[in-house]
Structure formats: structure tokens, C-alpha cells
N, C-alpha and C. Protein backbone atom coordinates (compact mmCIF):
# COMPACT_ATOMS: atom_id res chain seq x y z
N MET A 1 124.34 84.50 185.41
CA MET A 1 125.04 85.35 184.37
C MET A 1 124.57 84.67 182.92
N LEU A 2 124.85 83.63 183.09
CA LEU A 2 124.90 82.48 181.91
C LEU A 2 123.31 82.75 181.40
N LEU A 3 122.40 82.62 182.43
CA LEU A 3 120.79 82.84 182.22
C LEU A 3 120.60 84.02 181.78
N LEU A 4 121.13 85.02 182.34
CA LEU A 4 121.03 86.51 181.78
C LEU A 4 121.27 86.44 180.15
N CYS A 5 122.25 86.06 179.79
CA CYS A 5 122.95 86.09 178.33
C CYS A 5 122.23 85.17 177.44
N GLN A 6 121.44 84.14 177.92
CA GLN A 6 120.68 83.51 177.06
C GLN A 6 119.23 83.80 176.72
N LEU A 7 118.86 84.92 178.04
CA LEU A 7 117.91 85.50 177.69
C LEU A 7 117.69 86.71 176.88
N LYS A 8 118.96 87.59 176.87
CA LYS A 8 119.10 88.33 175.86
C LYS A 8 119.25 87.83 174.53
N LYS A 9 119.81 86.95 173.98
CA LYS A 9 119.69 86.20 173.06
C LYS A 9 118.32 86.11 172.44
N LYS A 10 117.60 85.09 173.43
CA LYS A 10 116.45 84.97 173.22
C LYS A 10 115.53 86.33 172.62
N CYS A 11 115.81 87.53 173.34
CA CYS A 11 115.10 88.66 172.89
C CYS A 11 115.58 89.02 171.97
N ALA A 12 116.54 89.18 171.52
CA ALA A 12 117.34 89.66 170.32
C ALA A 12 116.97 89.12 169.03
N LEU A 13 117.04 87.38 169.12
CA LEU A 13 116.52 86.86 167.75
C LEU A 13 115.31 87.66 167.10
N PRO A 14 113.94 87.82 167.75
CA PRO A 14 112.75 88.15 166.79
C PRO A 14 113.17 89.49 166.38
N THR A 15 113.92 90.39 167.23
CA THR A 15 114.22 91.48 166.65
C THR A 15 115.16 91.66 165.48
N ARG A 16 115.88 90.53 165.10
CA ARG A 16 116.77 90.48 164.27
C ARG A 16 115.88 89.98 163.04
N HIS A 17 115.16 89.09 163.18
CA HIS A 17 114.28 88.27 162.26
C HIS A 17 113.53 89.36 161.53
N ALA A 18 112.68 90.31 162.19
CA ALA A 18 111.71 91.39 162.07
C ALA A 18 112.74 92.29 161.06
N ARG A 19 114.01 92.64 161.31
CA ARG A 19 114.92 93.57 160.70
C ARG A 19 115.07 92.80 159.36
N ASP A 20 115.14 91.26 159.11
CA ASP A 20 115.77 90.53 157.87
C ASP A 20 114.38 90.95 157.26
N ARG A 21 113.22 90.57 157.69
CA ARG A 21 111.84 90.49 156.96
C ARG A 21 111.66 91.89 156.57
N ALA A 22 111.89 92.73 157.13
CA ALA A 22 111.53 94.49 156.50
C ALA A 22 112.77 94.72 155.59
N ASN A 23 114.14 94.23 155.65
CA ASN A 23 114.96 94.26 154.20
C ASN A 23 114.33 93.48 153.49
N HIS A 24 114.17 92.05 153.65
CA HIS A 24 113.70 91.54 152.27
C HIS A 24 112.27 92.36 151.59
N ALA A 25 111.45 92.82 152.42
CA ALA A 25 110.20 93.55 152.05
C ALA A 25 110.67 94.53 151.09
N LYS A 26 111.60 95.38 151.58
CA LYS A 26 112.24 96.47 150.73
C LYS A 26 112.52 96.26 149.29
N GLU A 27 113.82 95.12 149.59
CA GLU A 27 114.56 94.40 148.38
C GLU A 27 113.09 93.99 147.23
N ALA A 28 112.22 93.69 147.91
CA ALA A 28 111.18 92.96 146.90
C ALA A 28 110.65 94.44 146.51
N THR A 29 110.17 95.29 147.06
CA THR A 29 109.53 96.51 146.47
C THR A 29 110.37 96.81 145.46
N LYS A 30 111.46 97.23 145.69
CA LYS A 30 112.60 98.02 144.95
C LYS A 30 112.54 97.21 143.47
N THR A 31 112.88 95.79 143.62
CA THR A 31 112.88 95.05 142.51
C THR A 31 111.85 94.99 141.69
N THR A 32 110.59 95.10 142.21
CA THR A 32 109.39 95.03 141.84
C THR A 32 109.06 96.40 140.99
N TYR A 33 109.40 97.60 141.74
CA TYR A 33 109.24 98.97 141.14
C TYR A 33 110.12 98.95 139.75
N TYR A 34 111.27 98.38 139.91
CA TYR A 34 112.43 98.63 138.68
C TYR A 34 111.85 97.80 137.59
N GLY A 35 111.28 96.71 137.88
CA GLY A 35 110.98 95.75 136.90
C GLY A 35 109.62 96.47 136.23
N LEU A 36 108.62 97.11 136.96
CA LEU A 36 107.66 97.53 136.29
C LEU A 36 108.39 99.22 135.35
N VAL A 37 108.91 99.66 135.94
CA VAL A 37 109.92 100.61 135.27
C VAL A 37 110.42 100.12 133.81
N VAL A 38 111.14 99.12 133.76
CA VAL A 38 111.81 98.43 132.66
C VAL A 38 110.48 97.85 131.71
N LEU A 39 109.69 97.34 132.17
CA LEU A 39 108.46 96.93 131.24
C LEU A 39 107.96 98.10 130.48
N ALA A 40 107.70 99.17 131.30
CA ALA A 40 107.12 100.23 130.72
C ALA A 40 107.87 100.91 129.68
N GLY A 41 109.35 100.77 129.92
CA GLY A 41 110.03 101.28 128.86
C GLY A 41 110.04 100.43 127.64
N LEU A 42 109.98 99.35 127.92
CA LEU A 42 109.78 98.37 126.83
C LEU A 42 108.58 98.40 126.00
N GLY A 43 107.57 98.55 126.57
CA GLY A 43 106.40 98.74 126.28
C GLY A 43 106.38 100.16 125.35
N MET A 44 106.97 101.23 125.53
CA MET A 44 107.04 102.36 124.73
C MET A 44 107.89 102.39 123.51
N LEU A 45 108.89 101.58 123.59
CA LEU A 45 110.15 101.17 122.60
C LEU A 45 109.31 100.20 121.74
N GLY A 46 108.33 99.39 121.86
CA GLY A 46 107.88 98.39 121.29
C GLY A 46 106.62 99.35 120.49
N ALA A 47 105.88 100.07 121.15
CA ALA A 47 104.70 101.05 120.20
C ALA A 47 105.73 101.81 119.31
N MET A 48 106.76 102.72 119.74
CA MET A 48 107.40 103.59 118.83
C MET A 48 108.05 102.73 117.35
N ALA A 49 108.53 101.40 117.71
CA ALA A 49 108.99 100.55 116.56
C ALA A 49 108.27 100.14 115.99
N TYR A 50 106.98 99.85 116.45
CA TYR A 50 105.65 99.83 115.54
C TYR A 50 105.28 100.39 114.70
N THR A 51 105.09 101.74 115.32
CA THR A 51 104.66 102.92 114.63
C THR A 51 105.65 103.29 113.28
N LEU A 52 106.98 103.03 113.82
CA LEU A 52 108.04 103.51 112.61
C LEU A 52 108.09 102.52 111.68
N PHE A 53 108.14 101.28 111.89
CA PHE A 53 107.96 100.36 110.78
C PHE A 53 107.04 100.27 110.21
N GLY A 54 105.67 100.24 110.93
CA GLY A 54 104.71 100.40 110.00
C GLY A 54 104.72 101.36 108.88
N GLU A 55 105.07 102.64 109.23
CA GLU A 55 105.11 103.53 108.17
C GLU A 55 106.22 103.60 107.46
N LEU A 56 107.06 102.90 107.54
CA LEU A 56 108.23 102.55 106.51
C LEU A 56 107.77 101.58 105.35
N PHE A 57 106.94 100.59 105.98
CA PHE A 57 106.79 99.33 105.22
C PHE A 57 105.31 99.37 104.63
N ALA A 58 104.47 100.46 105.23
CA ALA A 58 103.27 100.06 104.64
C ALA A 58 103.32 100.44 103.18
N SER A 59 102.26 99.69 102.41
CA SER A 59 102.34 99.83 100.99
C SER A 59 101.85 101.53 100.44
N PHE A 60 100.99 102.06 101.28
CA PHE A 60 100.63 103.20 101.00
C PHE A 60 101.12 104.19 102.15
N SER A 61 102.55 104.51 102.13
CA SER A 61 103.31 105.52 103.20
C SER A 61 104.06 106.42 102.91
N PRO A 62 104.25 107.53 103.28
CA PRO A 62 105.30 108.72 102.73
C PRO A 62 106.55 108.30 102.23
N GLN A 63 107.17 107.27 103.25
CA GLN A 63 108.08 106.63 102.88
C GLN A 63 108.14 105.67 101.49
N SER A 64 107.34 104.81 101.30
CA SER A 64 107.35 103.67 100.09
C SER A 64 106.88 104.68 98.74
N VAL A 65 105.92 105.68 98.91
CA VAL A 65 105.48 106.37 97.73
C VAL A 65 106.87 107.28 97.28
N TYR A 66 107.49 107.90 98.34
CA TYR A 66 108.70 108.90 97.88
C TYR A 66 109.92 107.98 97.50
N SER A 67 109.88 106.69 97.64
CA SER A 67 111.15 105.92 97.43
C SER A 67 110.83 105.39 95.83
N ASP A 68 109.68 105.25 95.53
CA ASP A 68 109.39 104.70 94.52
C ASP A 68 109.61 106.04 93.42
N ALA A 69 108.84 107.24 93.79
CA ALA A 69 108.96 108.43 92.88
C ALA A 69 110.37 109.01 92.65
N ALA A 70 111.42 108.79 93.56
CA ALA A 70 112.63 108.93 93.63
C ALA A 70 113.36 108.13 92.65
N GLN A 71 113.35 106.82 92.24
CA GLN A 71 113.80 105.70 91.39
C GLN A 71 113.06 106.34 90.26
N LEU A 72 111.73 106.58 90.01
CA LEU A 72 111.40 106.92 88.65
C LEU A 72 112.09 108.46 88.13
N CYS A 73 112.26 109.42 88.84
CA CYS A 73 112.89 110.18 88.55
C CYS A 73 114.37 110.25 88.29
N ILE A 74 115.05 109.47 89.22
CA ILE A 74 116.37 109.20 88.82
C ILE A 74 116.53 108.48 87.67
N ASN A 75 115.64 107.70 87.12
CA ASN A 75 116.03 106.81 85.88
C ASN A 75 115.07 107.15 84.57
N ASN A 76 114.82 108.26 84.86
CA ASN A 76 114.09 108.87 83.68
C ASN A 76 115.27 109.74 83.02
N THR A 77 115.22 109.27 81.61
CA THR A 77 116.17 109.85 80.68
C THR A 77 116.29 111.04 80.46
N ARG A 78 115.10 112.13 80.63
CA ARG A 78 114.87 113.08 80.33
C ARG A 78 115.30 114.13 81.35
N VAL A 79 115.09 113.61 82.56
CA VAL A 79 115.50 114.21 84.00
C VAL A 79 117.14 114.13 83.78
N GLN A 80 117.91 113.14 83.39
CA GLN A 80 118.89 112.97 83.48
C GLN A 80 119.99 113.68 82.32
N ASP A 81 119.05 114.24 81.48
CA ASP A 81 119.90 115.25 80.25
C ASP A 81 119.58 116.26 80.85
N LEU A 82 118.56 116.67 81.72
CA LEU A 82 118.59 118.09 82.09
C LEU A 82 119.21 118.81 83.41
N ILE A 83 119.81 117.72 84.34
CA ILE A 83 120.28 117.77 85.50
C ILE A 83 121.64 117.05 85.54
N GLY A 84 121.88 116.45 84.70
CA GLY A 84 122.90 115.36 84.73
C GLY A 84 123.12 113.94 85.15
N SER A 85 123.46 113.05 84.47
CA SER A 85 123.03 111.73 84.97
C SER A 85 123.86 111.12 86.19
N ASP A 86 124.89 111.77 86.20
CA ASP A 86 125.92 111.31 87.08
C ASP A 86 125.67 111.34 88.72
N SER A 87 125.22 110.08 89.24
CA SER A 87 124.67 110.20 90.84
C SER A 87 124.01 111.31 91.21
N ILE A 88 122.96 111.08 90.47
CA ILE A 88 121.73 111.90 90.97
C ILE A 88 121.46 111.52 92.34
N LYS A 89 121.06 112.70 93.12
CA LYS A 89 120.54 112.49 94.62
C LYS A 89 119.33 112.95 94.44
N CYS A 90 118.53 112.51 95.57
CA CYS A 90 117.25 112.80 96.03
C CYS A 90 116.97 113.53 97.61
N TYR A 91 116.26 114.63 97.61
CA TYR A 91 116.49 114.77 99.26
C TYR A 91 115.44 115.91 99.72
N GLY A 92 115.62 116.09 100.68
CA GLY A 92 114.34 116.88 101.14
C GLY A 92 114.80 118.45 101.63
N GLU A 93 113.95 118.78 102.53
CA GLU A 93 114.37 120.20 102.74
C GLU A 93 115.80 120.81 103.69
N GLU A 94 115.85 121.70 103.11
CA GLU A 94 117.23 122.19 103.61
C GLU A 94 117.24 123.23 104.68
N THR A 95 118.05 123.14 105.86
CA THR A 95 118.35 123.90 106.92
C THR A 95 118.93 125.17 106.56
N ARG A 96 119.28 126.26 107.37
CA ARG A 96 119.79 127.67 106.83
C ARG A 96 121.20 127.38 106.87
N ARG A 97 121.72 126.06 107.28
CA ARG A 97 123.11 125.63 107.31
C ARG A 97 123.37 124.57 106.20
N GLY A 98 122.46 124.35 105.66
CA GLY A 98 122.51 123.53 104.36
C GLY A 98 122.53 122.11 104.43
N ARG A 99 121.94 122.04 106.10
CA ARG A 99 121.75 120.62 105.65
C ARG A 99 120.58 119.75 105.48
N ARG A 100 120.48 118.95 105.10
CA ARG A 100 119.25 118.20 104.13
C ARG A 100 118.39 117.51 105.15
N GLN A 101 117.17 117.68 105.36
CA GLN A 101 116.47 117.44 106.52
C GLN A 101 115.45 116.37 105.86
N HIS A 102 114.10 116.56 106.04
CA HIS A 102 113.06 115.56 105.91
C HIS A 102 112.39 116.13 104.52
N VAL A 103 111.62 115.22 104.00
CA VAL A 103 111.19 115.20 102.82
C VAL A 103 109.34 115.82 103.42
N SER A 104 109.13 116.81 102.73
CA SER A 104 107.85 117.20 102.95
C SER A 104 106.62 116.23 102.39
N HIS A 105 105.52 115.94 103.22
CA HIS A 105 104.42 115.61 102.28
C HIS A 105 103.02 115.89 103.36
N LEU A 106 102.21 115.62 102.76
CA LEU A 106 100.86 115.77 103.24
C LEU A 106 99.73 114.84 102.89
N LYS A 107 99.17 114.37 103.83
CA LYS A 107 97.91 113.15 103.81
C LYS A 107 96.68 114.04 103.49
N TYR A 108 96.05 113.61 102.86
CA TYR A 108 94.43 114.10 102.94
C TYR A 108 93.55 112.84 102.43
N VAL A 109 92.19 113.22 102.72
CA VAL A 109 91.08 112.58 102.13
C VAL A 109 90.14 113.06 101.67
N LEU A 110 89.79 112.55 100.47
CA LEU A 110 88.93 113.25 99.36
C LEU A 110 87.62 112.46 99.15
N GLU A 111 86.80 112.42 99.25
CA GLU A 111 85.67 111.64 98.98
C GLU A 111 85.56 110.10 99.31
N GLY A 112 86.70 110.33 100.79
CA GLY A 112 86.68 108.82 101.09
C GLY A 112 87.64 108.40 100.42
N GLN A 113 88.60 108.76 99.65
CA GLN A 113 89.84 108.29 99.04
C GLN A 113 91.10 108.83 99.85
N ARG A 114 91.92 108.16 100.49
CA ARG A 114 92.89 108.70 100.78
C ARG A 114 94.08 109.39 99.87
N GLY A 115 94.76 110.11 99.90
CA GLY A 115 95.84 110.75 99.07
C GLY A 115 96.90 111.31 99.94
N MET A 116 97.50 111.93 99.13
CA MET A 116 99.34 112.16 99.46
C MET A 116 100.00 113.07 98.55
N ARG A 117 100.31 114.17 98.92
CA ARG A 117 101.20 115.05 98.25
C ARG A 117 102.56 115.06 98.71
N ILE A 118 103.90 114.82 97.97
CA ILE A 118 105.01 114.85 98.52
C ILE A 118 105.88 116.18 97.40
N LYS A 119 106.87 116.39 98.20
CA LYS A 119 107.84 117.38 97.55
C LYS A 119 109.00 117.27 98.16
N PHE A 120 110.08 116.89 96.69
CA PHE A 120 111.31 116.92 97.26
C PHE A 120 112.23 117.21 96.02
N TYR A 121 113.55 116.90 96.25
CA TYR A 121 114.58 117.74 95.56
C TYR A 121 115.42 116.53 95.14
N LEU A 122 115.86 117.14 93.76
CA LEU A 122 117.11 116.46 93.00
C LEU A 122 118.29 117.30 92.80
N LYS A 123 119.25 116.55 92.75
CA LYS A 123 120.90 117.04 92.26
C LYS A 123 121.45 116.16 91.58
N GLY A 124 122.08 116.71 90.18
CA GLY A 124 122.39 116.05 89.70
C GLY A 124 124.19 116.77 89.23
N ASN A 125 124.65 116.39 88.39
CA ASN A 125 126.19 116.88 88.52
C ASN A 125 126.36 118.23 87.76
N ARG A 126 124.88 118.83 87.16
CA ARG A 126 124.97 119.91 86.56
C ARG A 126 123.78 120.76 86.84
N LYS A 127 122.88 120.56 87.36
CA LYS A 127 122.00 121.04 87.84
C LYS A 127 121.05 120.65 88.86
N THR A 128 119.82 121.29 89.55
CA THR A 128 119.23 120.73 90.45
C THR A 128 117.77 120.84 89.93
N ALA A 129 116.74 120.29 90.70
CA ALA A 129 115.53 120.42 90.22
C ALA A 129 114.48 120.16 91.37
N THR A 130 113.23 120.14 91.32
CA THR A 130 112.27 120.23 92.29
C THR A 130 110.88 119.19 91.77
N ALA A 131 110.59 118.34 92.39
CA ALA A 131 109.38 117.19 92.16
C ALA A 131 108.39 117.47 93.37
N GLN A 132 107.48 117.45 92.45
CA GLN A 132 105.90 117.14 93.24
C GLN A 132 105.27 116.20 92.63
N LEU A 133 104.12 115.33 93.59
CA LEU A 133 103.92 114.74 93.13
C LEU A 133 102.36 114.55 94.11
N ASP A 134 101.35 113.62 93.34
CA ASP A 134 99.79 113.88 93.78
C ASP A 134 99.67 112.18 93.58
N ALA A 135 99.43 111.15 94.79
CA ALA A 135 98.99 110.28 94.93
C ALA A 135 98.16 109.77 95.38
N ARG A 136 97.01 108.71 95.17
CA ARG A 136 95.89 108.31 95.42
C ARG A 136 96.01 106.89 95.76
N GLU A 137 95.28 106.43 97.17
CA GLU A 137 95.04 104.93 96.91
C GLU A 137 93.78 104.46 96.12
N GLY A 138 93.87 103.63 95.06
CA GLY A 138 92.79 102.90 94.59
C GLY A 138 92.29 101.46 94.96
N GLU A 139 91.60 101.19 94.32
CA GLU A 139 90.92 99.38 94.56
C GLU A 139 91.89 98.65 94.36
N ASN A 140 92.84 98.63 93.42
CA ASN A 140 94.33 97.84 93.18
C ASN A 140 95.32 98.59 93.85
N GLY A 141 95.33 99.39 94.70
CA GLY A 141 96.68 99.54 95.22
C GLY A 141 96.53 101.22 94.86
N TRP A 142 97.64 101.84 95.26
CA TRP A 142 97.96 103.20 95.01
C TRP A 142 98.70 103.59 94.02
N TYR A 143 98.06 104.81 92.98
CA TYR A 143 98.88 105.44 92.00
C TYR A 143 99.05 106.56 92.25
N TYR A 144 99.63 107.04 90.88
CA TYR A 144 100.10 108.69 90.90
C TYR A 144 98.99 109.31 90.20
N ARG A 145 98.67 110.33 90.80
CA ARG A 145 97.70 111.08 89.80
C ARG A 145 98.58 112.05 88.80
N TYR A 146 100.25 112.65 89.71
CA TYR A 146 100.99 113.27 88.85
C TYR A 146 102.19 113.08 89.75
N LEU A 147 103.30 113.27 88.99
CA LEU A 147 104.24 113.20 89.02
C LEU A 147 105.49 114.02 88.11
N VAL A 148 105.76 115.18 88.72
CA VAL A 148 106.28 116.34 87.96
C VAL A 148 107.69 116.76 88.40
N VAL A 149 108.56 117.02 87.45
CA VAL A 149 109.82 117.72 87.67
C VAL A 149 110.22 118.84 87.18
N GLN A 150 110.55 119.58 87.88
CA GLN A 150 110.99 121.02 86.93
C GLN A 150 112.45 121.29 87.33
N VAL A 151 112.95 122.11 86.31
CA VAL A 151 114.37 122.35 86.83
C VAL A 151 114.45 123.78 87.52
N ASP A 152 115.48 124.24 88.32
CA ASP A 152 115.06 125.32 89.28
C ASP A 152 115.73 126.17 88.54
N THR A 153 116.47 126.32 87.50
CA THR A 153 117.29 127.24 86.86
C THR A 153 116.57 127.63 85.43
N TYR A 154 116.69 128.95 85.11
CA TYR A 154 116.06 129.28 83.68
C TYR A 154 116.59 128.61 82.72
N PRO A 155 115.92 128.07 81.75
CA PRO A 155 114.31 128.02 81.19
C PRO A 155 113.09 127.34 81.97
N HIS A 156 113.78 126.46 83.35
CA HIS A 156 112.96 125.58 83.86
C HIS A 156 112.07 124.77 83.52
N GLN A 157 112.83 124.05 82.69
CA GLN A 157 112.41 122.99 81.73
C GLN A 157 111.82 122.00 82.77
N VAL A 158 110.03 121.30 82.10
CA VAL A 158 109.59 120.50 83.10
C VAL A 158 109.47 118.90 82.50
N VAL A 159 109.68 118.09 83.30
CA VAL A 159 109.35 116.70 82.84
C VAL A 159 108.08 116.18 83.69
N MET A 160 106.87 115.52 83.04
CA MET A 160 105.91 115.00 83.35
C MET A 160 106.21 113.51 83.29
N ILE A 161 106.54 113.17 84.35
CA ILE A 161 106.81 111.37 84.62
C ILE A 161 105.75 110.90 84.60
N GLN A 162 104.58 110.99 85.32
CA GLN A 162 103.39 110.37 85.28
C GLN A 162 102.10 111.53 85.46
N ASP A 163 100.99 111.12 84.62
CA ASP A 163 99.82 111.77 84.62
C ASP A 163 98.92 111.35 84.35
N ASN A 164 98.22 110.66 85.38
CA ASN A 164 96.89 109.83 85.51
C ASN A 164 95.89 110.68 85.69
N ARG A 165 95.63 111.85 85.64
CA ARG A 165 94.57 112.50 86.01
C ARG A 165 93.34 112.27 85.45
N GLY A 166 93.41 111.76 83.90
CA GLY A 166 92.19 110.88 83.03
C GLY A 166 90.96 112.05 83.02
N SER A 167 89.95 111.37 83.44
CA SER A 167 88.79 112.08 83.32
C SER A 167 88.34 113.08 84.42
N GLU A 168 89.37 113.16 85.35
CA GLU A 168 89.03 114.04 86.61
C GLU A 168 88.63 115.27 86.07
N ARG A 169 88.01 116.23 87.01
CA ARG A 169 87.47 117.40 86.66
C ARG A 169 88.45 118.24 86.47
N ASP A 170 89.83 118.25 86.84
CA ASP A 170 91.26 118.96 86.62
C ASP A 170 91.81 118.76 85.32
N GLY A 171 91.07 117.57 84.68
CA GLY A 171 91.84 116.64 83.41
C GLY A 171 92.52 117.30 82.38
N GLU A 172 91.74 118.42 82.24
CA GLU A 172 92.26 119.64 81.29
C GLU A 172 93.36 120.48 81.63
N VAL A 173 93.85 120.44 82.93
CA VAL A 173 95.12 121.03 83.43
C VAL A 173 96.29 120.76 82.70
N SER A 174 97.06 121.47 82.25
CA SER A 174 98.47 120.89 81.91
C SER A 174 99.39 121.84 81.95
N LEU A 175 100.71 121.42 81.92
CA LEU A 175 101.97 122.29 82.56
C LEU A 175 102.69 122.39 81.29
N ALA A 176 102.77 123.33 80.50
CA ALA A 176 103.91 123.37 79.16
C ALA A 176 105.21 123.75 79.63
N ALA A 177 106.15 123.24 78.76
CA ALA A 177 107.37 123.70 79.10
C ALA A 177 107.47 125.03 79.35
N GLY A 178 108.26 125.53 80.67
CA GLY A 178 108.41 126.80 80.89
C GLY A 178 107.54 127.48 81.83
N GLY A 179 106.24 126.58 82.10
CA GLY A 179 105.31 126.89 83.17
C GLY A 179 105.72 126.76 84.67
N ASP A 180 104.90 127.33 85.22
CA ASP A 180 105.20 127.48 86.64
C ASP A 180 104.56 126.34 87.42
N LEU A 181 105.47 125.48 87.92
CA LEU A 181 105.24 124.02 88.59
C LEU A 181 104.30 124.14 89.85
N ASN A 182 104.42 125.32 90.51
CA ASN A 182 103.79 125.75 91.75
C ASN A 182 102.26 126.11 91.48
N SER A 183 101.68 126.87 90.34
CA SER A 183 100.77 126.89 89.71
C SER A 183 99.99 125.61 89.09
N PHE A 184 100.81 124.86 88.53
CA PHE A 184 100.24 123.79 88.45
C PHE A 184 99.73 122.86 89.28
N VAL A 185 100.45 122.76 90.29
CA VAL A 185 100.23 122.18 91.42
C VAL A 185 98.90 122.70 92.33
N SER A 186 99.07 124.02 92.13
CA SER A 186 97.29 124.56 93.12
C SER A 186 96.27 124.33 91.94
N ILE A 187 96.70 124.23 90.71
CA ILE A 187 95.31 124.13 89.83
C ILE A 187 94.83 122.62 89.46
N ALA A 188 96.03 121.74 89.69
CA ALA A 188 95.73 120.23 89.52
C ALA A 188 95.21 119.69 90.84
N ASP A 189 95.52 120.35 91.88
CA ASP A 189 95.07 119.71 93.33
C ASP A 189 93.45 119.93 93.23
N ALA A 190 92.78 118.99 93.41
CA ALA A 190 91.52 119.05 93.61
C ALA A 190 90.82 119.75 95.00
N ASN A 191 91.80 119.72 96.18
CA ASN A 191 91.37 120.11 97.71
C ASN A 191 92.99 121.05 98.07
N PRO A 192 92.70 122.26 97.57
CA PRO A 192 93.98 123.17 98.16
C PRO A 192 94.47 122.66 99.47
N ALA A 193 95.65 122.48 99.74
CA ALA A 193 96.39 122.27 101.27
C ALA A 193 97.27 123.02 101.70
N PRO A 194 97.10 123.28 103.25
CA PRO A 194 98.17 123.65 103.53
C PRO A 194 99.60 123.27 103.51
N GLU A 195 100.52 123.89 104.19
CA GLU A 195 101.99 123.86 103.90
C GLU A 195 102.31 122.25 103.97
N LEU A 196 103.18 121.78 103.43
CA LEU A 196 103.69 120.24 103.67
C LEU A 196 104.16 120.28 104.89
N THR A 197 104.09 118.94 105.29
CA THR A 197 104.87 118.67 106.55
C THR A 197 105.89 117.80 106.56
N PRO A 198 107.19 117.88 107.03
CA PRO A 198 108.09 116.99 107.28
C PRO A 198 108.18 116.04 108.10
N LEU A 199 108.21 114.69 108.02
CA LEU A 199 107.99 113.76 108.35
C LEU A 199 109.09 112.72 108.81
N PHE A 200 109.76 112.38 107.57
CA PHE A 200 110.87 111.08 107.63
C PHE A 200 111.89 111.67 106.93
N PRO A 201 113.37 110.79 107.24
CA PRO A 201 114.36 111.23 106.47
C PRO A 201 114.49 110.73 105.09
N SER A 202 115.48 111.92 104.56
CA SER A 202 115.26 111.72 102.98
C SER A 202 116.47 111.14 102.35
N HIS A 203 116.40 110.24 101.41
CA HIS A 203 117.58 109.38 100.86
C HIS A 203 118.67 110.54 100.62
N ARG A 204 119.72 109.58 100.55
CA ARG A 204 121.28 110.51 100.57
C ARG A 204 121.76 109.93 99.27
């Protein structure tokens, strides 16, 4: 009887060891799988963060150009006089519910030179206005071809904050007070563009 029990124990021992090895293998496989999933997720997050921060902090990015233009508009005394100087806000397109979304922009390349058009809105304590700009990247950094603001209500006064078109072929184009901003942009744009595309959050 004792001999029979010993034989059973000896036979069961390899079976138990085999089960243990199989369980360890399964656990190792699970650990490896979850580790790969985590690494893939971290890689995707890293790529998204790189793209986002590269867009935000690049010297010639929609966000940097918009931020600079917004400050120029807010600090312009003529703009302050027209729409009110108390807490001027710059923002993007509005939804049907009145929520302010993104600032529209359009990138383009003309004769090997990168350019960008941006449209945004201003709100003072008296009136609202629309701003449009065209910026180009030059040898010494980017510059404004033009930055113009037009009050949304009649008589639609216009403030030309920047106008560096110089000797370009459209250099004679001008926007007189009371003119149409959209017509000016269409004429001044050397390469007419499609609808502007929202991309990044607006300033509040």
C-alpha cells in the first residue's frame, strides 16, 4: 500500500510541474501582450504630443501667427476706439449655439514660399469686428503681407494694421474706409484659396 502511494506521488509530480510551467508560460504571454499594448499607446501619445507642441511652438505656425496678430489688434488704439477698449476678446468661428470654436486658417505655398491666411473675430464692449491676415515666411523669419480689421456694423470702418505688400504685383490694391473686406482679400491674395479650415482652439 505504501509502495502504491509513493508511485502515485511520483507520477503526479511531473504532471503538476507541467501545469505550473504552462501557467507560467500563459502569464508571461499575457504580461508581454499587455506590455506591448502599453508601449504602443505611449508611442501614439508621444506622436500626438510631438505634433501638437510642434504646431503650438513653431515659429511659423497658425497658433503663433494668430497669437501675435491678436495682440496687435487688441493693442491698436484705432481698433480700441471703434469697438471699445474694455476687455477686447479674440475668438474663432461660432457654432449655431453660439459656442466659439476654432480660428480658421489656410496654409499655402506660392513660388516656393510658405504662406498662411487666418481669419478671426474681435469683440469689444461696444462692437464686434472681423480680422483677416496673410503672412509669409521670408529669409529673416515670417512677416505680415497684410493684417486688416473691419467693424461688422455699418459704416464698416476699416483699420489696416499691417500692410507690407510693397512692390508685389498686387501692391496697388488698397482698402478704403467703408470698402468690402472680403473683396479686398480676394484681390490682394495672389493665389485665391478655398474655404479656410479650422484647426486650433481660439483665445478666450
